[in-house]
Amino acid sequence: MAIARKNDYRGVLIAAVILASWIGLLVYLLTAYTVDFASPLTYLLVLLQTHLYTGLFITAHDAMHGVAAPGRPKLNKAIGTVTAFMFAYNWYPRLLPLHHQHHRHVATEHDPDYHHGSFWPWYLSFLRQYITWWQLLLMAITFNVLKLYFPTENVVLFWMLPAILATFQLFYFGTFQPHRGEHPADNPHKSGTQDKNHVWAFASCYFFGYHYEHHDKPYLPWWQLYKTKVKV
């Protein structure tokens, strides 16, 4: 296992870039961008903000494994708490034990991420496991406050819709695709993996399509995960 280095601030810097990019783009899209439904740029910006939303959660996920700020547990927890909260008010202390339960009992009845079924029942099971009523309440309050100050279409397109799309992105590439179906007995992590294509692996879900590799080496941050990819 890799040894966490207390003086390694690369994870902190990368987390700061993702968080600052998400905030900066959101502020621009709410305050300065005029929505044009006939322009491809509008939809590209929705996708970019979705990708940054996903990056918030991936950063919180790295914190769950202690690698957002290795060797600095308080800073690591702070990064995880902030980035999870910015993603639709997820509560890091609640997510942390559930995620480690997933790693301990992957693809079994004790795995909170797993559901034996097709895409939509599994996705709904996933949402019920992780979304709480108070998150929905806070999202509703925030939406109604934001639309007092910014155009409603901007709030829907660039604050609300990307959060919803990011849950699909995280679920499909990080849960459903790698864990569905039967896995051979010599697969101890009961996880599949994407074909080797680092550009697509990053664009699809910050290399978490390389999911067997993540379960095999959970101590690696997302931005080093591609290095473990050997098979095509």
Short mmCIF file of N, CA, C and O in Angstrom, two decimals, residues 150-228:
data_model
loop_
_atom_site.label_atom_id
_atom_site.label_comp_id
_atom_site.label_asym_id
_atom_site.label_seq_id
_atom_site.Cartn_x
_atom_site.Cartn_y
_atom_site.Cartn_z
N PHE A 150 -31.84 35.62 -9.82
CA PHE A 150 -31.31 35.24 -11.14
C PHE A 150 -32.43 34.70 -12.01
O PHE A 150 -33.45 34.23 -11.49
N PRO A 151 -32.25 34.73 -13.33
CA PRO A 151 -33.28 34.18 -14.22
C PRO A 151 -33.56 32.72 -13.90
O PRO A 151 -32.63 31.93 -13.70
N THR A 152 -34.84 32.38 -13.87
CA THR A 152 -35.23 31.02 -13.50
C THR A 152 -34.61 29.98 -14.43
O THR A 152 -34.16 28.92 -13.97
N GLU A 153 -34.57 30.28 -15.75
CA GLU A 153 -34.01 29.29 -16.67
C GLU A 153 -32.53 29.04 -16.39
O GLU A 153 -32.02 27.92 -16.55
N ASN A 154 -31.80 30.08 -15.95
CA ASN A 154 -30.39 29.89 -15.61
C ASN A 154 -30.24 29.02 -14.37
O ASN A 154 -29.36 28.15 -14.31
N VAL A 155 -31.11 29.24 -13.38
CA VAL A 155 -31.05 28.45 -12.16
C VAL A 155 -31.34 26.99 -12.46
O VAL A 155 -30.65 26.08 -11.97
N VAL A 156 -32.36 26.74 -13.28
CA VAL A 156 -32.73 25.36 -13.62
C VAL A 156 -31.63 24.69 -14.44
O VAL A 156 -31.21 23.56 -14.16
N LEU A 157 -31.14 25.38 -15.47
CA LEU A 157 -30.18 24.78 -16.40
C LEU A 157 -28.80 24.58 -15.79
O LEU A 157 -28.12 23.60 -16.11
N PHE A 158 -28.37 25.50 -14.94
CA PHE A 158 -26.97 25.49 -14.53
C PHE A 158 -26.73 25.18 -13.06
O PHE A 158 -25.60 24.92 -12.65
N TRP A 159 -27.79 25.21 -12.25
CA TRP A 159 -27.65 24.82 -10.85
C TRP A 159 -28.38 23.51 -10.56
O TRP A 159 -27.82 22.60 -9.96
N MET A 160 -29.62 23.40 -11.01
CA MET A 160 -30.42 22.22 -10.69
C MET A 160 -30.16 21.04 -11.62
O MET A 160 -29.85 19.93 -11.17
N LEU A 161 -30.27 21.27 -12.93
CA LEU A 161 -30.13 20.17 -13.89
C LEU A 161 -28.77 19.48 -13.82
O LEU A 161 -28.71 18.24 -13.83
N PRO A 162 -27.65 20.21 -13.72
CA PRO A 162 -26.36 19.52 -13.63
C PRO A 162 -26.24 18.62 -12.40
O PRO A 162 -25.58 17.57 -12.47
N ALA A 163 -26.87 18.99 -11.30
CA ALA A 163 -26.82 18.14 -10.10
C ALA A 163 -27.55 16.83 -10.36
O ALA A 163 -27.09 15.76 -9.95
N ILE A 164 -28.67 16.91 -11.07
CA ILE A 164 -29.43 15.69 -11.39
C ILE A 164 -28.64 14.83 -12.37
O ILE A 164 -28.51 13.62 -12.18
N LEU A 165 -28.11 15.46 -13.41
CA LEU A 165 -27.35 14.71 -14.41
C LEU A 165 -26.10 14.07 -13.79
O LEU A 165 -25.70 12.96 -14.17
N ALA A 166 -25.48 14.76 -12.84
CA ALA A 166 -24.28 14.21 -12.21
C ALA A 166 -24.59 12.95 -11.40
O ALA A 166 -23.75 12.06 -11.30
N THR A 167 -25.81 12.87 -10.83
CA THR A 167 -26.16 11.64 -10.12
C THR A 167 -26.23 10.47 -11.10
O THR A 167 -25.83 9.35 -10.77
N PHE A 168 -26.75 10.75 -12.32
CA PHE A 168 -26.75 9.71 -13.35
C PHE A 168 -25.33 9.31 -13.71
O PHE A 168 -25.00 8.12 -13.86
N GLN A 169 -24.47 10.31 -13.89
CA GLN A 169 -23.09 10.06 -14.27
C GLN A 169 -22.38 9.21 -13.22
O GLN A 169 -21.72 8.21 -13.55
N LEU A 170 -22.52 9.60 -11.98
CA LEU A 170 -21.88 8.86 -10.90
C LEU A 170 -22.44 7.46 -10.76
O LEU A 170 -21.70 6.49 -10.57
N PHE A 171 -23.76 7.35 -10.85
CA PHE A 171 -24.39 6.05 -10.68
C PHE A 171 -24.02 5.11 -11.83
O PHE A 171 -23.63 3.96 -11.59
N TYR A 172 -24.14 5.59 -13.07
CA TYR A 172 -23.93 4.70 -14.21
C TYR A 172 -22.49 4.22 -14.29
O TYR A 172 -22.22 3.02 -14.40
N PHE A 173 -21.54 5.17 -14.24
CA PHE A 173 -20.14 4.80 -14.43
C PHE A 173 -19.47 4.28 -13.16
O PHE A 173 -18.50 3.53 -13.24
N GLY A 174 -19.99 4.71 -11.99
CA GLY A 174 -19.32 4.34 -10.75
C GLY A 174 -19.98 3.23 -9.97
O GLY A 174 -19.39 2.70 -9.02
N THR A 175 -21.23 2.86 -10.35
CA THR A 175 -21.93 1.82 -9.61
C THR A 175 -22.56 0.78 -10.54
O THR A 175 -22.22 -0.40 -10.48
N PHE A 176 -23.47 1.21 -11.39
CA PHE A 176 -24.22 0.26 -12.20
C PHE A 176 -23.34 -0.49 -13.19
O PHE A 176 -23.35 -1.73 -13.23
N GLN A 177 -22.59 0.24 -13.99
CA GLN A 177 -21.80 -0.40 -15.03
C GLN A 177 -20.74 -1.37 -14.46
O GLN A 177 -20.63 -2.50 -14.93
N PRO A 178 -19.98 -0.97 -13.45
CA PRO A 178 -18.95 -1.90 -12.96
C PRO A 178 -19.47 -3.06 -12.11
O PRO A 178 -18.81 -4.10 -12.02
N HIS A 179 -20.63 -2.90 -11.46
CA HIS A 179 -21.07 -3.93 -10.51
C HIS A 179 -22.23 -4.79 -11.01
O HIS A 179 -22.61 -5.74 -10.33
N ARG A 180 -22.78 -4.48 -12.17
CA ARG A 180 -23.92 -5.26 -12.65
C ARG A 180 -23.45 -6.64 -13.14
O ARG A 180 -22.29 -6.83 -13.51
N GLY A 181 -24.40 -7.56 -13.18
CA GLY A 181 -24.10 -8.88 -13.72
C GLY A 181 -23.30 -9.74 -12.77
O GLY A 181 -22.99 -9.36 -11.64
N GLU A 182 -22.97 -10.91 -13.26
CA GLU A 182 -22.18 -11.85 -12.46
C GLU A 182 -20.68 -11.64 -12.73
O GLU A 182 -20.28 -11.36 -13.86
N HIS A 183 -19.90 -11.81 -11.69
CA HIS A 183 -18.44 -11.68 -11.83
C HIS A 183 -17.79 -13.02 -11.49
O HIS A 183 -18.28 -13.75 -10.61
N PRO A 184 -16.72 -13.36 -12.18
CA PRO A 184 -16.08 -14.67 -11.94
C PRO A 184 -15.56 -14.79 -10.51
O PRO A 184 -15.30 -13.80 -9.83
N ALA A 185 -15.38 -16.02 -10.09
CA ALA A 185 -14.96 -16.30 -8.72
C ALA A 185 -13.59 -15.71 -8.41
O ALA A 185 -13.29 -15.40 -7.24
N ASP A 186 -12.75 -15.54 -9.43
CA ASP A 186 -11.41 -15.00 -9.19
C ASP A 186 -11.39 -13.47 -9.22
O ASP A 186 -10.32 -12.87 -9.24
N ASN A 187 -12.57 -12.86 -9.22
CA ASN A 187 -12.68 -11.40 -9.15
C ASN A 187 -13.06 -11.03 -7.72
O ASN A 187 -14.24 -10.99 -7.37
N PRO A 188 -12.09 -10.75 -6.86
CA PRO A 188 -12.38 -10.54 -5.43
C PRO A 188 -13.18 -9.27 -5.15
O PRO A 188 -13.81 -9.16 -4.10
N HIS A 189 -13.17 -8.32 -6.10
CA HIS A 189 -13.84 -7.05 -5.87
C HIS A 189 -15.21 -6.98 -6.53
O HIS A 189 -15.90 -5.97 -6.39
N LYS A 190 -15.60 -8.05 -7.24
CA LYS A 190 -16.89 -8.12 -7.92
C LYS A 190 -17.15 -6.83 -8.69
O LYS A 190 -18.23 -6.23 -8.62
N SER A 191 -16.14 -6.41 -9.43
CA SER A 191 -16.17 -5.14 -10.14
C SER A 191 -15.64 -5.31 -11.55
O SER A 191 -14.63 -5.98 -11.77
N GLY A 192 -16.32 -4.66 -12.49
CA GLY A 192 -15.81 -4.60 -13.84
C GLY A 192 -14.96 -3.36 -14.04
O GLY A 192 -14.68 -2.61 -13.10
N THR A 193 -14.55 -3.12 -15.27
CA THR A 193 -13.71 -1.97 -15.58
C THR A 193 -13.90 -1.55 -17.03
O THR A 193 -14.23 -2.38 -17.88
N GLN A 194 -13.74 -0.28 -17.31
CA GLN A 194 -13.78 0.22 -18.68
C GLN A 194 -12.56 -0.25 -19.45
O GLN A 194 -11.51 -0.54 -18.88
N ASP A 195 -12.70 -0.28 -20.78
CA ASP A 195 -11.54 -0.47 -21.62
C ASP A 195 -10.57 0.70 -21.43
O ASP A 195 -10.99 1.81 -21.07
N LYS A 196 -9.31 0.44 -21.68
CA LYS A 196 -8.29 1.47 -21.47
C LYS A 196 -8.43 2.59 -22.50
O LYS A 196 -8.20 2.40 -23.69
N ASN A 197 -8.83 3.74 -22.03
CA ASN A 197 -8.94 4.96 -22.84
C ASN A 197 -8.98 6.11 -21.84
O ASN A 197 -10.04 6.45 -21.32
N HIS A 198 -7.83 6.69 -21.58
CA HIS A 198 -7.74 7.66 -20.49
C HIS A 198 -8.57 8.91 -20.73
O HIS A 198 -9.10 9.50 -19.77
N VAL A 199 -8.71 9.34 -21.97
CA VAL A 199 -9.51 10.54 -22.26
C VAL A 199 -10.97 10.28 -21.92
O VAL A 199 -11.62 11.06 -21.22
N TRP A 200 -11.50 9.14 -22.42
CA TRP A 200 -12.89 8.81 -22.13
C TRP A 200 -13.08 8.50 -20.64
O TRP A 200 -14.09 8.88 -20.04
N ALA A 201 -12.12 7.83 -20.04
CA ALA A 201 -12.24 7.49 -18.62
C ALA A 201 -12.32 8.76 -17.76
O ALA A 201 -13.08 8.80 -16.78
N PHE A 202 -11.56 9.79 -18.12
CA PHE A 202 -11.64 11.04 -17.37
C PHE A 202 -12.96 11.76 -17.66
O PHE A 202 -13.65 12.21 -16.74
N ALA A 203 -13.32 11.87 -18.93
CA ALA A 203 -14.53 12.60 -19.31
C ALA A 203 -15.79 11.94 -18.75
O ALA A 203 -16.73 12.62 -18.34
N SER A 204 -15.80 10.61 -18.70
CA SER A 204 -17.00 9.91 -18.26
C SER A 204 -17.21 10.01 -16.76
O SER A 204 -18.34 10.20 -16.30
N CYS A 205 -16.14 9.86 -15.98
CA CYS A 205 -16.33 9.92 -14.52
C CYS A 205 -15.01 9.96 -13.76
O CYS A 205 -14.83 9.21 -12.79
N TYR A 206 -14.08 10.83 -14.18
CA TYR A 206 -12.84 11.01 -13.43
C TYR A 206 -12.12 9.69 -13.16
O TYR A 206 -11.68 9.43 -12.03
N PHE A 207 -12.05 8.85 -14.18
CA PHE A 207 -11.35 7.56 -14.13
C PHE A 207 -12.04 6.50 -13.28
O PHE A 207 -11.48 5.42 -13.08
N PHE A 208 -13.25 6.77 -12.79
CA PHE A 208 -13.89 5.76 -11.96
C PHE A 208 -14.57 4.66 -12.74
O PHE A 208 -15.11 3.72 -12.16
N GLY A 209 -14.54 4.76 -14.07
CA GLY A 209 -14.89 3.60 -14.87
C GLY A 209 -13.85 2.51 -14.73
O GLY A 209 -14.13 1.33 -14.96
N TYR A 210 -12.62 2.90 -14.36
CA TYR A 210 -11.58 1.93 -14.01
C TYR A 210 -11.88 1.45 -12.58
O TYR A 210 -11.13 1.69 -11.63
N HIS A 211 -12.99 0.76 -12.45
CA HIS A 211 -13.53 0.55 -11.11
C HIS A 211 -12.89 -0.62 -10.37
O HIS A 211 -12.70 -0.56 -9.16
N TYR A 212 -12.57 -1.67 -11.10
CA TYR A 212 -11.84 -2.77 -10.45
C TYR A 212 -10.55 -2.22 -9.85
O TYR A 212 -10.17 -2.57 -8.74
N GLU A 213 -9.89 -1.37 -10.61
CA GLU A 213 -8.62 -0.79 -10.17
C GLU A 213 -8.81 0.05 -8.90
O GLU A 213 -7.96 0.04 -8.01
N HIS A 214 -9.94 0.76 -8.82
CA HIS A 214 -10.20 1.54 -7.61
C HIS A 214 -10.39 0.63 -6.40
O HIS A 214 -9.84 0.88 -5.32
N HIS A 215 -11.18 -0.42 -6.56
CA HIS A 215 -11.40 -1.34 -5.43
C HIS A 215 -10.11 -2.06 -5.05
O HIS A 215 -9.91 -2.39 -3.89
N ASP A 216 -9.26 -2.28 -6.03
CA ASP A 216 -8.01 -2.98 -5.76
C ASP A 216 -7.00 -2.08 -5.06
O ASP A 216 -6.21 -2.54 -4.24
N LYS A 217 -7.06 -0.78 -5.37
CA LYS A 217 -6.12 0.18 -4.78
C LYS A 217 -6.89 1.43 -4.34
O LYS A 217 -6.72 2.52 -4.89
N PRO A 218 -7.73 1.31 -3.32
CA PRO A 218 -8.56 2.44 -2.88
C PRO A 218 -7.77 3.58 -2.27
O PRO A 218 -8.32 4.66 -2.04
N TYR A 219 -6.49 3.35 -2.02
CA TYR A 219 -5.65 4.40 -1.44
C TYR A 219 -5.12 5.36 -2.50
O TYR A 219 -4.43 6.33 -2.16
N LEU A 220 -5.44 5.13 -3.78
CA LEU A 220 -5.00 6.05 -4.83
C LEU A 220 -6.06 7.11 -5.09
O LEU A 220 -7.24 6.78 -5.23
N PRO A 221 -5.69 8.38 -5.20
CA PRO A 221 -6.66 9.42 -5.56
C PRO A 221 -7.11 9.25 -7.01
O PRO A 221 -6.45 8.58 -7.80
N TRP A 222 -8.19 9.90 -7.36
CA TRP A 222 -8.76 9.70 -8.71
C TRP A 222 -7.76 10.07 -9.80
O TRP A 222 -7.71 9.44 -10.85
N TRP A 223 -6.94 11.08 -9.55
CA TRP A 223 -6.06 11.59 -10.59
C TRP A 223 -4.79 10.73 -10.77
O TRP A 223 -3.98 11.00 -11.65
N GLN A 224 -4.66 9.68 -9.96
CA GLN A 224 -3.58 8.72 -10.16
C GLN A 224 -4.10 7.33 -10.55
O GLN A 224 -3.32 6.43 -10.85
N LEU A 225 -5.41 7.20 -10.59
CA LEU A 225 -6.01 5.89 -10.82
C LEU A 225 -5.68 5.33 -12.21
O LEU A 225 -5.53 4.12 -12.38
N TYR A 226 -5.54 6.22 -13.19
CA TYR A 226 -5.25 5.76 -14.55
C TYR A 226 -3.93 4.99 -14.63
O TYR A 226 -3.74 4.14 -15.51
N LYS A 227 -3.03 5.27 -13.70
CA LYS A 227 -1.71 4.60 -13.74
C LYS A 227 -1.81 3.11 -13.47
O LYS A 227 -0.91 2.35 -13.80
N THR A 228 -2.91 2.69 -12.84
CA THR A 228 -3.05 1.28 -12.51
C THR A 228 -3.67 0.49 -13.65
O THR A 228 -3.74 -0.74 -13.57
#
